[in-house]
PDB file of N, CA and C in Angstrom:
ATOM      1  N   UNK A   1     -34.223   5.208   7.194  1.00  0.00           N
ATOM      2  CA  UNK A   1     -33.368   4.055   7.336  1.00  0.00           C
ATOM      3  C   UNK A   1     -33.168   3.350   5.991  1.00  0.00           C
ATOM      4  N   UNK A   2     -34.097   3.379   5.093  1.00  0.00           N
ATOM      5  CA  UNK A   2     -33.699   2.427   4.205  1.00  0.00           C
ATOM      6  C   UNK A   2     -33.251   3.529   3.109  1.00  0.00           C
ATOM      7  N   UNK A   3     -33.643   4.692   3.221  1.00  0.00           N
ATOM      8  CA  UNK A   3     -32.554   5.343   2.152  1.00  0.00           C
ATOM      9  C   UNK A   3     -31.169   5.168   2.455  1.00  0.00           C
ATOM     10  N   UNK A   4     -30.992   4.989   3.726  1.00  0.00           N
ATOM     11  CA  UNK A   4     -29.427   4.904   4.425  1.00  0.00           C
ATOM     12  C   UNK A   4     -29.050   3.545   3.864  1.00  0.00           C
ATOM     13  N   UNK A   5     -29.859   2.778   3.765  1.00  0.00           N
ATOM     14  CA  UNK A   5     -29.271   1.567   3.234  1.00  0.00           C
ATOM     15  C   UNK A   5     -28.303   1.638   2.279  1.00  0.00           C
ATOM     16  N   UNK A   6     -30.107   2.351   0.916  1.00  0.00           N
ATOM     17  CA  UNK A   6     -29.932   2.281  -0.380  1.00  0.00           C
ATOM     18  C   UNK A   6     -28.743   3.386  -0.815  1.00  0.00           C
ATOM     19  N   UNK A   7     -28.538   4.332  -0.089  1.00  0.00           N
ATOM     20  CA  UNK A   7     -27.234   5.243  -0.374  1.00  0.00           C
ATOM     21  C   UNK A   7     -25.854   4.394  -0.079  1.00  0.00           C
ATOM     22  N   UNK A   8     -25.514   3.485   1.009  1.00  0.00           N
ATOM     23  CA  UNK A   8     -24.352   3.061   1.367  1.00  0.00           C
ATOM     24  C   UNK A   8     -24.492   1.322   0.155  1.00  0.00           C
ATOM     25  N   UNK A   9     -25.411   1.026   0.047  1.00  0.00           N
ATOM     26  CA  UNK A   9     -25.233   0.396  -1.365  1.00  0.00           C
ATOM     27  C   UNK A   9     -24.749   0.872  -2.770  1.00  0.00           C
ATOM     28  N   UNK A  10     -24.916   2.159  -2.805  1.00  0.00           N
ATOM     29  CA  UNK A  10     -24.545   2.415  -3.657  1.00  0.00           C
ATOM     30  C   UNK A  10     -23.488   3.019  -3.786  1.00  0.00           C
ATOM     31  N   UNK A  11     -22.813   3.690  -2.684  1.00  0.00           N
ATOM     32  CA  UNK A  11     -21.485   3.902  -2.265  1.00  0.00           C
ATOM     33  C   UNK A  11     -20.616   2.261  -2.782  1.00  0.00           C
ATOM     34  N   UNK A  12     -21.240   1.350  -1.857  1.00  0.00           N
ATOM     35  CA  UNK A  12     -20.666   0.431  -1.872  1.00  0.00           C
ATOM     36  C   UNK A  12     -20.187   0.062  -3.304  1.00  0.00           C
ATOM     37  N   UNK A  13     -21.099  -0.048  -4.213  1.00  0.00           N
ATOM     38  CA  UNK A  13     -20.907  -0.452  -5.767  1.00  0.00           C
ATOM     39  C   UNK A  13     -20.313   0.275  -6.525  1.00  0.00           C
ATOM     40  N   UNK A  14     -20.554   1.781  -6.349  1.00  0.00           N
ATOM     41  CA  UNK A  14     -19.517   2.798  -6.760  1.00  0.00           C
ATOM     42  C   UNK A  14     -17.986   2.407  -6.781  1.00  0.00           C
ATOM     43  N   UNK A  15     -17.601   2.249  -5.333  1.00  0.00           N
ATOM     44  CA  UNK A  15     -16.304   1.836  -5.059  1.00  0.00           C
ATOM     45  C   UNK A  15     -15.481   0.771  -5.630  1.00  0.00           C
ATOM     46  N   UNK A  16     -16.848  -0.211  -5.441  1.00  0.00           N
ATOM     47  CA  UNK A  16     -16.006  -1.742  -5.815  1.00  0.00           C
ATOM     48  C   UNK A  16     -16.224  -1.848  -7.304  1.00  0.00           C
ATOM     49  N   UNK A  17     -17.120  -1.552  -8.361  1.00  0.00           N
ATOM     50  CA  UNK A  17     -16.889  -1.577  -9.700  1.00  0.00           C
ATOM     51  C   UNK A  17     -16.459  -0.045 -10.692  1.00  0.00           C
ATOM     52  N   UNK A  18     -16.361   0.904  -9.808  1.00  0.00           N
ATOM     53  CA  UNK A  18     -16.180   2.490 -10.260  1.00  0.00           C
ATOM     54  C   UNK A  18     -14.923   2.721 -10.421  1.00  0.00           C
ATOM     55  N   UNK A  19     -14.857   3.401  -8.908  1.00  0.00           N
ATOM     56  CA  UNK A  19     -13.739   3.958  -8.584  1.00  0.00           C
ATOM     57  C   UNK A  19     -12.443   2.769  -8.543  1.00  0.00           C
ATOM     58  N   UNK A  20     -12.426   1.652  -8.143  1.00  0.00           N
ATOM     59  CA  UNK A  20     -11.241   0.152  -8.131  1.00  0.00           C
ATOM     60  C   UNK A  20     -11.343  -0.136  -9.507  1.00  0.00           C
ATOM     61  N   UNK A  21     -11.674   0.298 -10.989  1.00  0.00           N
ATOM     62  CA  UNK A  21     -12.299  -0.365 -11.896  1.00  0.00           C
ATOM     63  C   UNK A  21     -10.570  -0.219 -12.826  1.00  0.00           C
ATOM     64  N   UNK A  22      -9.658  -1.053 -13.143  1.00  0.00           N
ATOM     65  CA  UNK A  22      -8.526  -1.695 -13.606  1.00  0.00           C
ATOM     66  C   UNK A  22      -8.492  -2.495 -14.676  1.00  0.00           C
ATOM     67  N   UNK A  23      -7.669  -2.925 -15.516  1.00  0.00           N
ATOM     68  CA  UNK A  23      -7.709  -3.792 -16.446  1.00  0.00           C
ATOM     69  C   UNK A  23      -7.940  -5.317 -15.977  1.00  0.00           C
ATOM     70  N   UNK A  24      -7.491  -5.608 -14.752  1.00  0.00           N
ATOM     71  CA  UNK A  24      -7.509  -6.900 -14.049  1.00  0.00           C
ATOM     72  C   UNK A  24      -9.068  -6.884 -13.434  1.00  0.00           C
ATOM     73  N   UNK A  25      -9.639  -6.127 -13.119  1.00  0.00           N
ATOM     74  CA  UNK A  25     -11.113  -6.274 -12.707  1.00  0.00           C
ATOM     75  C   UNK A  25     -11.854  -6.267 -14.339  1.00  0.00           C
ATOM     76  N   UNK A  26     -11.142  -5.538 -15.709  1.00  0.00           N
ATOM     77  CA  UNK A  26     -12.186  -6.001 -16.460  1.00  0.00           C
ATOM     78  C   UNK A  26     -11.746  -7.503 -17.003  1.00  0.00           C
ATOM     79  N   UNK A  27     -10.708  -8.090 -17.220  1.00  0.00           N
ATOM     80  CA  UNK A  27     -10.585  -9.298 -17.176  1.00  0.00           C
ATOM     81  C   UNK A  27     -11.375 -10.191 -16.480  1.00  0.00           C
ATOM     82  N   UNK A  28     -11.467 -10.205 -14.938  1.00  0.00           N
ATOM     83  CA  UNK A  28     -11.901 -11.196 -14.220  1.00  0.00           C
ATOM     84  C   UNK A  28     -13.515 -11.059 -14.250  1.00  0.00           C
ATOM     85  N   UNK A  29     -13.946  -9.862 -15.189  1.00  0.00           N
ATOM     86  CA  UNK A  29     -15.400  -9.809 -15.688  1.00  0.00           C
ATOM     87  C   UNK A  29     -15.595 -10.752 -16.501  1.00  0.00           C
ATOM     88  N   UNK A  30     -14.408 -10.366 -18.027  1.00  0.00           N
ATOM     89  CA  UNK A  30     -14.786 -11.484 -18.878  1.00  0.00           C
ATOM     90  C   UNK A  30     -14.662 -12.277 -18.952  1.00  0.00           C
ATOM     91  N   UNK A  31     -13.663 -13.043 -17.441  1.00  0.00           N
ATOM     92  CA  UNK A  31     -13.290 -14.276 -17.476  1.00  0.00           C
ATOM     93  C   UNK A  31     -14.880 -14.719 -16.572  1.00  0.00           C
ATOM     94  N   UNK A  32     -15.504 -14.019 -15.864  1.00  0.00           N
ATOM     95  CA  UNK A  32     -16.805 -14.852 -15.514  1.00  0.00           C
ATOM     96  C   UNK A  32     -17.824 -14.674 -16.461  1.00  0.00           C
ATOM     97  N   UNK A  33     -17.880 -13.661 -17.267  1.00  0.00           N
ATOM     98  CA  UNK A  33     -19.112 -13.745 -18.539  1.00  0.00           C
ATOM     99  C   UNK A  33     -18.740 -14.905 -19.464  1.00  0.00           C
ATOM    100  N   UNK A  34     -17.407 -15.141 -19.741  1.00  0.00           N
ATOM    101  CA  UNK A  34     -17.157 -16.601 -20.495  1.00  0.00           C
ATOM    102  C   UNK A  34     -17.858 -17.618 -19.880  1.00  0.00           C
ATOM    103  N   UNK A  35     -17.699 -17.673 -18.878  1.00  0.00           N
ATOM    104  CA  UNK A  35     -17.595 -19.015 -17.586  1.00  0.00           C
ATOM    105  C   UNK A  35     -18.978 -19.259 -17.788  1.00  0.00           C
ATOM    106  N   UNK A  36     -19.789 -18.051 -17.733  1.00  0.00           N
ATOM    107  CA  UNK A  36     -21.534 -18.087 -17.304  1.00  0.00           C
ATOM    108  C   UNK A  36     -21.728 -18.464 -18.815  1.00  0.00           C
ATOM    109  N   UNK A  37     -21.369 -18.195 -19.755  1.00  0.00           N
ATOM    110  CA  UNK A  37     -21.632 -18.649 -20.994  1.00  0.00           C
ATOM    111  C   UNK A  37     -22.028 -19.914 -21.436  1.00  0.00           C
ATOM    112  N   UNK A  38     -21.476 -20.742 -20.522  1.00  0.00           N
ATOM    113  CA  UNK A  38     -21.351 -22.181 -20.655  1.00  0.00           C
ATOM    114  C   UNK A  38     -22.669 -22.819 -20.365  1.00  0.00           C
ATOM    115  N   UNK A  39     -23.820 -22.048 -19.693  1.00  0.00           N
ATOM    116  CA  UNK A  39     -24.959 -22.663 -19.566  1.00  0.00           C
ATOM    117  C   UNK A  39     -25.597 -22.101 -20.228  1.00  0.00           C
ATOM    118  N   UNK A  40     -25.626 -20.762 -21.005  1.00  0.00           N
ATOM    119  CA  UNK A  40     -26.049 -20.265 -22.008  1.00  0.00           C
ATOM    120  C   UNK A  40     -25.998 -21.458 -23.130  1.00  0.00           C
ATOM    121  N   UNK A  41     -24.722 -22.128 -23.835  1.00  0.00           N
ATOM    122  CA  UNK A  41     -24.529 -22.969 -24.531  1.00  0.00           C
ATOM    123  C   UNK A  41     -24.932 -24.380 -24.134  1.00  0.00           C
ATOM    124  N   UNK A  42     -25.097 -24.383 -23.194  1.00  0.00           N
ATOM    125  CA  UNK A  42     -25.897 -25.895 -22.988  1.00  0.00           C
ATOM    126  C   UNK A  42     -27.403 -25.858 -22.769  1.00  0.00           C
ATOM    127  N   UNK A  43     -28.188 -24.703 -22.349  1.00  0.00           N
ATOM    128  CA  UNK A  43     -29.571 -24.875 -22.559  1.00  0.00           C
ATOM    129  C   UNK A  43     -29.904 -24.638 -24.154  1.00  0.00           C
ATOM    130  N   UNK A  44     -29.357 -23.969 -24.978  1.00  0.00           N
ATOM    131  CA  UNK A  44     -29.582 -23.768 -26.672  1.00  0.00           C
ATOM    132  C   UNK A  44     -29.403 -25.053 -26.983  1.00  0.00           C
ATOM    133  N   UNK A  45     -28.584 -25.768 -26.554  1.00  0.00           N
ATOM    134  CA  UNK A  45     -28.111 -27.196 -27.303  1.00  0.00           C
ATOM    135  C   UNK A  45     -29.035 -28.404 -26.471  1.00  0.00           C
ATOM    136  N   UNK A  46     -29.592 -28.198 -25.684  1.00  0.00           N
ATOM    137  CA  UNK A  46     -30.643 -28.742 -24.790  1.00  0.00           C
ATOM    138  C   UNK A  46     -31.866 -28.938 -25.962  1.00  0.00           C
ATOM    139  N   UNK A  47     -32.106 -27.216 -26.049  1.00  0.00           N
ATOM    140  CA  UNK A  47     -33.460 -26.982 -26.984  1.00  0.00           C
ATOM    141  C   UNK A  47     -33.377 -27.641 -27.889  1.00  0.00           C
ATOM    142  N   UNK A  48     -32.712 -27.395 -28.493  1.00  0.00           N
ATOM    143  CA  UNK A  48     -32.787 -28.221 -30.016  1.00  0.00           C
ATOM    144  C   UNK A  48     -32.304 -29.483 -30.442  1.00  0.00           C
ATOM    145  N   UNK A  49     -32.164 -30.226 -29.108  1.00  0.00           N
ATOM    146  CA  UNK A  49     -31.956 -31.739 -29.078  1.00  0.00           C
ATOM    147  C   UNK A  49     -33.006 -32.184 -28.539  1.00  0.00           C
ATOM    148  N   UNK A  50     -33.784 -31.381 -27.796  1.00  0.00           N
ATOM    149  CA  UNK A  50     -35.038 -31.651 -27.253  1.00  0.00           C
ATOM    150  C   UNK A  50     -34.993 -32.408 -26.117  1.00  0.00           C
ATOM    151  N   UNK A  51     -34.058 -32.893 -25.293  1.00  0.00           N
ATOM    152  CA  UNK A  51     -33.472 -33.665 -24.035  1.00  0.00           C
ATOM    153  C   UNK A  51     -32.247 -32.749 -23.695  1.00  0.00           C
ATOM    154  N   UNK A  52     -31.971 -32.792 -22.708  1.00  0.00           N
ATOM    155  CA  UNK A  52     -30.622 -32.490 -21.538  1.00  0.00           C
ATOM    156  C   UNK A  52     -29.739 -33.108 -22.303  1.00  0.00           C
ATOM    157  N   UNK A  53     -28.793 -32.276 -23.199  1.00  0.00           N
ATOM    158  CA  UNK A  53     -27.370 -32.759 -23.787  1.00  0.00           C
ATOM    159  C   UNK A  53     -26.280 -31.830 -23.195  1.00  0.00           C
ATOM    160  N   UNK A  54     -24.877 -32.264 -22.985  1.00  0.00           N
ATOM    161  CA  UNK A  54     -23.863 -31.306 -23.008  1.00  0.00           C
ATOM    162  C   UNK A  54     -22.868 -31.610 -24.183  1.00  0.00           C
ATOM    163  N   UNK A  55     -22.942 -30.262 -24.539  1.00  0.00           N
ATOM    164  CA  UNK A  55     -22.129 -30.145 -26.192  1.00  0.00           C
ATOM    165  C   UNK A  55     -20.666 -29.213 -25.577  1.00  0.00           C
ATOM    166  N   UNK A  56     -19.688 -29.940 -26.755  1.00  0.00           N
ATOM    167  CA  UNK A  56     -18.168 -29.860 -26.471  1.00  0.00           C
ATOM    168  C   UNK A  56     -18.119 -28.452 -26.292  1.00  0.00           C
ATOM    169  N   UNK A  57     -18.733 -27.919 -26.581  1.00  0.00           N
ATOM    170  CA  UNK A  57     -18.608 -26.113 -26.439  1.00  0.00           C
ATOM    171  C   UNK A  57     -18.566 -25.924 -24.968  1.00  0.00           C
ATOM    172  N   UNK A  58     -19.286 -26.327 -24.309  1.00  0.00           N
ATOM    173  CA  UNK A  58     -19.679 -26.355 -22.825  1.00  0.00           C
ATOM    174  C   UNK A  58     -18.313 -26.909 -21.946  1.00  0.00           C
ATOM    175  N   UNK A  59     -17.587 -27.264 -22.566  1.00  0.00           N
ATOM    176  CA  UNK A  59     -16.569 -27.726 -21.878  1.00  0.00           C
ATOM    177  C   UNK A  59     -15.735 -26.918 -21.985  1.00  0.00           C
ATOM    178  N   UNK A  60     -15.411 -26.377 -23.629  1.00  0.00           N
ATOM    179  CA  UNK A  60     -14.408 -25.351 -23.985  1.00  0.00           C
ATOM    180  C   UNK A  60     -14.646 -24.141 -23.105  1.00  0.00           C
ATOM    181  N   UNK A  61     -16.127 -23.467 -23.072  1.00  0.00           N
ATOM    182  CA  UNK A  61     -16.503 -22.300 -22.452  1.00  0.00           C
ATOM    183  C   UNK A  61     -16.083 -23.256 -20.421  1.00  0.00           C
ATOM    184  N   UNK A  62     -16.562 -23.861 -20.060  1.00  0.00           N
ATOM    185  CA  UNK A  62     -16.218 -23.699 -18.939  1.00  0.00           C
ATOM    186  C   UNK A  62     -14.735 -23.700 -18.676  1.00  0.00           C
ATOM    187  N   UNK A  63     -13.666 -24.400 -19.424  1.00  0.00           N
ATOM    188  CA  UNK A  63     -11.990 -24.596 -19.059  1.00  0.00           C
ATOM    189  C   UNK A  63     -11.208 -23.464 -19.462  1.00  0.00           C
ATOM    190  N   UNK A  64     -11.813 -22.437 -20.668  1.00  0.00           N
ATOM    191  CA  UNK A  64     -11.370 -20.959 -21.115  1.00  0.00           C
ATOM    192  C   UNK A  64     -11.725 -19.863 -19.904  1.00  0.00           C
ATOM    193  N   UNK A  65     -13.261 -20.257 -19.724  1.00  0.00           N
ATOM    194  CA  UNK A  65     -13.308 -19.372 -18.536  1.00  0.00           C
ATOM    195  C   UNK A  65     -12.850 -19.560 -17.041  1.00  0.00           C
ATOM    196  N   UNK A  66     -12.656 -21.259 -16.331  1.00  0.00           N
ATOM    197  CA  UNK A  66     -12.175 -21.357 -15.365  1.00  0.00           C
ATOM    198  C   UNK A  66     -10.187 -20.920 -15.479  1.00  0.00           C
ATOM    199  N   UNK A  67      -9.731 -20.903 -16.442  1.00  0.00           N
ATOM    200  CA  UNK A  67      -8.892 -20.164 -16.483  1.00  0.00           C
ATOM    201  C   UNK A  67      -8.204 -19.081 -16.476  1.00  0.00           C
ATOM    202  N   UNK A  68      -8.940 -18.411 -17.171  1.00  0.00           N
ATOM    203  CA  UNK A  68      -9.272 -16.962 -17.071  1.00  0.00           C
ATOM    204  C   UNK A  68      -9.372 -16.881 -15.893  1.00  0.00           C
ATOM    205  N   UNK A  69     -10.472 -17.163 -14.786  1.00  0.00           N
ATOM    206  CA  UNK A  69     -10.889 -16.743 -13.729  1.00  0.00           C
ATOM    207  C   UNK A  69      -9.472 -17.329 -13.144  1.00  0.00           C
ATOM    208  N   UNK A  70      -8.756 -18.177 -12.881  1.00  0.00           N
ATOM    209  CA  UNK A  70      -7.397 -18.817 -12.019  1.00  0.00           C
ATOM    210  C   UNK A  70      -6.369 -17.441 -12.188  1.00  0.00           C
ATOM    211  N   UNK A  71      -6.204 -17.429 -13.736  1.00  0.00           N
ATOM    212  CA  UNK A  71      -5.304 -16.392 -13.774  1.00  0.00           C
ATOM    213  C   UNK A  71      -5.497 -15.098 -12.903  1.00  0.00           C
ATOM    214  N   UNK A  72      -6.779 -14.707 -12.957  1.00  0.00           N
ATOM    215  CA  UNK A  72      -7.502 -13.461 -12.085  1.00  0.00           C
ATOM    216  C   UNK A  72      -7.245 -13.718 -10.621  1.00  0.00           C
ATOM    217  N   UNK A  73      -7.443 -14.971 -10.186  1.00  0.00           N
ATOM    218  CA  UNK A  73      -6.979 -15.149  -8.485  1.00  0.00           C
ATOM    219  C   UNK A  73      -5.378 -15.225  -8.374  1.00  0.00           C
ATOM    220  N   UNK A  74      -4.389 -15.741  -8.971  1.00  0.00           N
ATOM    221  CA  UNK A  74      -3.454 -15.602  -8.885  1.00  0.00           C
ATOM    222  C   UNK A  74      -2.986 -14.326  -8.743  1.00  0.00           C
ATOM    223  N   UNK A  75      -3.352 -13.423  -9.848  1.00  0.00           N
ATOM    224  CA  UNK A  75      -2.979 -12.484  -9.899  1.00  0.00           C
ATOM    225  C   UNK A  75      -3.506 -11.436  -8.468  1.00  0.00           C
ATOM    226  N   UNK A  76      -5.131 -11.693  -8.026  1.00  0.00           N
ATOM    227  CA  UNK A  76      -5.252 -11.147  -7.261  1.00  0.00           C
ATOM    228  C   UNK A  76      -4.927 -11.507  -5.803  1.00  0.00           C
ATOM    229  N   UNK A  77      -4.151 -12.726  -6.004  1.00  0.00           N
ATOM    230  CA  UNK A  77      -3.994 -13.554  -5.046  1.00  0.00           C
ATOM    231  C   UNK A  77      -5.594 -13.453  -3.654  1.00  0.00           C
ATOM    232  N   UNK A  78      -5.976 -14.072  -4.355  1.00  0.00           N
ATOM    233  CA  UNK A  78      -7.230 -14.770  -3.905  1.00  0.00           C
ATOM    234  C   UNK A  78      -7.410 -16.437  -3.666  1.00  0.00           C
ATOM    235  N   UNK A  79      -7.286 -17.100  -2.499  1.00  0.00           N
ATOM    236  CA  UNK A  79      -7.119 -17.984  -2.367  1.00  0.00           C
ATOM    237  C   UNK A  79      -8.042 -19.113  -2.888  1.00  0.00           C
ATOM    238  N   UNK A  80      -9.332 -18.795  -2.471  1.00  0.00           N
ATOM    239  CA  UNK A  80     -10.345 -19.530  -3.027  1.00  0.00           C
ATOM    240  C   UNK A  80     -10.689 -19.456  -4.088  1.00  0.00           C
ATOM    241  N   UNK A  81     -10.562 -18.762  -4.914  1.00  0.00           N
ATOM    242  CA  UNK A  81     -10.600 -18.603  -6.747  1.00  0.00           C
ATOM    243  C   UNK A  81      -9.184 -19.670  -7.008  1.00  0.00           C
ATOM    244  N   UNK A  82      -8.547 -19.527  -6.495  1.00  0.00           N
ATOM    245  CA  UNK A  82      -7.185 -19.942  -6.690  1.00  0.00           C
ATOM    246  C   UNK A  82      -7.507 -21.626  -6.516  1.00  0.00           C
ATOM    247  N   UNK A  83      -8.327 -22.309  -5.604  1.00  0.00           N
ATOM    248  CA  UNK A  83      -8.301 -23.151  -5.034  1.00  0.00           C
ATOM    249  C   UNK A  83      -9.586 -24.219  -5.957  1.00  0.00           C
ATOM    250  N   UNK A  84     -10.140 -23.329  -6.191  1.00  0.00           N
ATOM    251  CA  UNK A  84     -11.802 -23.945  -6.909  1.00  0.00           C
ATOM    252  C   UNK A  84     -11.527 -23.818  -8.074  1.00  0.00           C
ATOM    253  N   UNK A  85     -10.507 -22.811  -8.496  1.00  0.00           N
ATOM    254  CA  UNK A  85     -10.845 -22.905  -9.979  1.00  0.00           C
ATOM    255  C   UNK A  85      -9.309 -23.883 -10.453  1.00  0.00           C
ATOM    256  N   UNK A  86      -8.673 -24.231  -9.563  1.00  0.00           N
ATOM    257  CA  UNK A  86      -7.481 -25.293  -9.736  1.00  0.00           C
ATOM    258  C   UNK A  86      -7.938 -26.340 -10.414  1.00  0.00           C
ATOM    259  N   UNK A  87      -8.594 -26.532  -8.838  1.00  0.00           N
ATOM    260  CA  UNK A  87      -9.276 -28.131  -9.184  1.00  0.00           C
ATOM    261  C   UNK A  87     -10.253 -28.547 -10.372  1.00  0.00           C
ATOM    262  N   UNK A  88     -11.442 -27.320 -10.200  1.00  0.00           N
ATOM    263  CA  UNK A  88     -12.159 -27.734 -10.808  1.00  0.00           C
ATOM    264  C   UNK A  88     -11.630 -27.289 -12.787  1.00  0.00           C
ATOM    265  N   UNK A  89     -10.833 -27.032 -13.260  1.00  0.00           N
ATOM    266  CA  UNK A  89     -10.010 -26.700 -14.110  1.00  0.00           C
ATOM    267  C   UNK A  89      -9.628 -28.252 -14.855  1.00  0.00           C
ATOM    268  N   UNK A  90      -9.327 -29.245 -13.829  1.00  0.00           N
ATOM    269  CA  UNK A  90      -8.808 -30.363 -14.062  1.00  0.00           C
ATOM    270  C   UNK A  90      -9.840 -30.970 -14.499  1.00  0.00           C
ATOM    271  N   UNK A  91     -11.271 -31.390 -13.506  1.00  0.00           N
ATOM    272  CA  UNK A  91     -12.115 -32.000 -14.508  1.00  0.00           C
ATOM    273  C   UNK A  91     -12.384 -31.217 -15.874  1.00  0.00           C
ATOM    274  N   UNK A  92     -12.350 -30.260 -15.724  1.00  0.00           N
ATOM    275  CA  UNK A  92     -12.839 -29.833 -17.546  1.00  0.00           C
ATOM    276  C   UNK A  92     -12.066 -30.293 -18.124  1.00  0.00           C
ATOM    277  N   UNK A  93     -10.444 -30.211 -17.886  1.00  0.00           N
ATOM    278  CA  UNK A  93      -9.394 -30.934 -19.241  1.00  0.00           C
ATOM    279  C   UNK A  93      -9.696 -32.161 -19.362  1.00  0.00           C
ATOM    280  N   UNK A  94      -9.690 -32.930 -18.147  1.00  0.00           N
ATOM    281  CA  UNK A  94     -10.395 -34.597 -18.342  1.00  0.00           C
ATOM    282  C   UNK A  94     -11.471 -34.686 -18.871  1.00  0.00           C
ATOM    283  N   UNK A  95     -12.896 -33.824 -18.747  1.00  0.00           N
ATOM    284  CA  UNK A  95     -13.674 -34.335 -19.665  1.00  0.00           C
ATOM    285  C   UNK A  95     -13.687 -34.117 -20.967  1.00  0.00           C
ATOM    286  N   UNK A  96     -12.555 -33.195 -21.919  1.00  0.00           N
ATOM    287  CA  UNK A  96     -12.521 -33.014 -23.291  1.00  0.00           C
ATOM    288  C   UNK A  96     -11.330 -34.098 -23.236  1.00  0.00           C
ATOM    289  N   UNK A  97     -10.894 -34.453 -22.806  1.00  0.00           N
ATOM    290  CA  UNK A  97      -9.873 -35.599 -22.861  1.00  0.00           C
ATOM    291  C   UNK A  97     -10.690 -36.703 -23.212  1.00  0.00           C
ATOM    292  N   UNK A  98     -11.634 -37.154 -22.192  1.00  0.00           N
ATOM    293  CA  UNK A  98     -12.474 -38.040 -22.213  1.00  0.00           C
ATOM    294  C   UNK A  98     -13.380 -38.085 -23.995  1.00  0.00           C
ATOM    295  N   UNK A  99     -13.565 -37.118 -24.120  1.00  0.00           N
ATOM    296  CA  UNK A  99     -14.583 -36.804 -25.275  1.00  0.00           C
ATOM    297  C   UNK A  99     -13.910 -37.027 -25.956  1.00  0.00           C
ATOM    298  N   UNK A 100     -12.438 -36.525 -26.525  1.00  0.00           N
ATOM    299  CA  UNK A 100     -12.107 -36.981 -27.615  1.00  0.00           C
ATOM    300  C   UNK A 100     -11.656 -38.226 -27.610  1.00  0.00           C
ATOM    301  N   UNK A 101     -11.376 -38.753 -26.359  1.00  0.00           N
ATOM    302  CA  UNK A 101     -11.067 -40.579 -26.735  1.00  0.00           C
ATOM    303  C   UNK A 101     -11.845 -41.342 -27.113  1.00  0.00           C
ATOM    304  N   UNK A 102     -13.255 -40.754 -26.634  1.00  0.00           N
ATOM    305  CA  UNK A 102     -14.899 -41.522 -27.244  1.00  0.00           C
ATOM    306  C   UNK A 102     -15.278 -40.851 -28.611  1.00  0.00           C
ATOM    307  N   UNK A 103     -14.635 -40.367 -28.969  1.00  0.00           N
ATOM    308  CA  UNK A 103     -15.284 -39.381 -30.393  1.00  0.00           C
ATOM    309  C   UNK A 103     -15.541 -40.629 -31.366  1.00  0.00           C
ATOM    310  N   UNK A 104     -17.415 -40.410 -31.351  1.00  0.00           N
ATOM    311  CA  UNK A 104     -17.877 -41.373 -32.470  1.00  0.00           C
ATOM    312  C   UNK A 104     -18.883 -41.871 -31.750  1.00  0.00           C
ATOM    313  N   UNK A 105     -18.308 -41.937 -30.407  1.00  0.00           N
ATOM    314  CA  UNK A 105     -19.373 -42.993 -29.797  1.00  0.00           C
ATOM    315  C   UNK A 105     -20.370 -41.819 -28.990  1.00  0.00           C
ATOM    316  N   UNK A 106     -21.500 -42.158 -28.806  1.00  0.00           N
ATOM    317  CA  UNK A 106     -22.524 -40.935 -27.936  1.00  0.00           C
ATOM    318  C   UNK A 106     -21.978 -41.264 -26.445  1.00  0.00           C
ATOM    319  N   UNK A 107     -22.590 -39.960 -25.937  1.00  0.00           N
ATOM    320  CA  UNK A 107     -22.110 -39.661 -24.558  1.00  0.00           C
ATOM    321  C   UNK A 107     -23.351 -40.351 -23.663  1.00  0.00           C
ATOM    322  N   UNK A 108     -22.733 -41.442 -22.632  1.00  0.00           N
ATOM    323  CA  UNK A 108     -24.030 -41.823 -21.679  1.00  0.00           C
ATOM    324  C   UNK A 108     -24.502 -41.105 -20.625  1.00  0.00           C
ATOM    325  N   UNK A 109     -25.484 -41.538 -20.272  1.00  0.00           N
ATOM    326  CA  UNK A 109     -25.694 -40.681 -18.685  1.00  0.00           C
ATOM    327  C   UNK A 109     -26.444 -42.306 -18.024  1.00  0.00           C
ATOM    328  N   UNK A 110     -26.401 -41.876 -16.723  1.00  0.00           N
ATOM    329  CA  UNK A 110     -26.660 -42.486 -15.800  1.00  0.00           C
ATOM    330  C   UNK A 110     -28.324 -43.220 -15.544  1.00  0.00           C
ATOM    331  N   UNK A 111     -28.758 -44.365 -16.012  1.00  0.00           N
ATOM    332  CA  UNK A 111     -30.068 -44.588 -16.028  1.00  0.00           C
ATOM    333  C   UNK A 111     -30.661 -45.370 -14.583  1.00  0.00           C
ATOM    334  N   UNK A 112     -31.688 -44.910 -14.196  1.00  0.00           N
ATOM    335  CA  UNK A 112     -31.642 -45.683 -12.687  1.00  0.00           C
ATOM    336  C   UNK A 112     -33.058 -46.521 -13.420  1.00  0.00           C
TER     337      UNK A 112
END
């Protein structure tokens, strides 16, 4: 039984990154390796501030890659890529919007 699993898993993965494997599936790769990048760039910039910071990179990498990824649902017409990465697309432009209207001044966070 569980070789039956582990064989139709791997059928499974065969298919969906193998055999379906297109220029639009390697796009919507690098549009999520960008995307995931973005916490890559905010724990390095964490470290060496020595506190929880988010640096403008983190914004660039998330609004390059939530785009990327939009373009990929459009194209694959995928609704919910289409739908999450709309919206959430908008706060990223607002918060480099935001950043550069404060440029100079440090970024707050929330103190209870």
């Amino acid at each position: 039984m569980i070789i039956q699993y582990g064989q139709a898993l791997s059928n499974y993965l065969y298919d969906v990154f193998v055999a379906k494997f297109d220029f639009w599936l390697a796009f919507g790769l690098v549009a999520q390796l960008f995307f995931t990048a973005r916490f890559l760039v905010q724990w390095i910039a964490s470290e060496r501030a020595g506190n929880s910071v988010v640096p403008m990179a983190f914004w660039f990498c998330s609004m390059g890659g939530g785009l990327m990824t939009l373009v990929y649902g459009v194209v694959k017409r995928e609704p919910v890529i289409i739908l999450g990465q709309s919206l959430a697309t908008i706060i990223y432009i607002r918060n480099i919007m935001l950043i550069i209207k404060n440029r100079g001044r440090a970024s707050k966070t929330l103190e209870r």
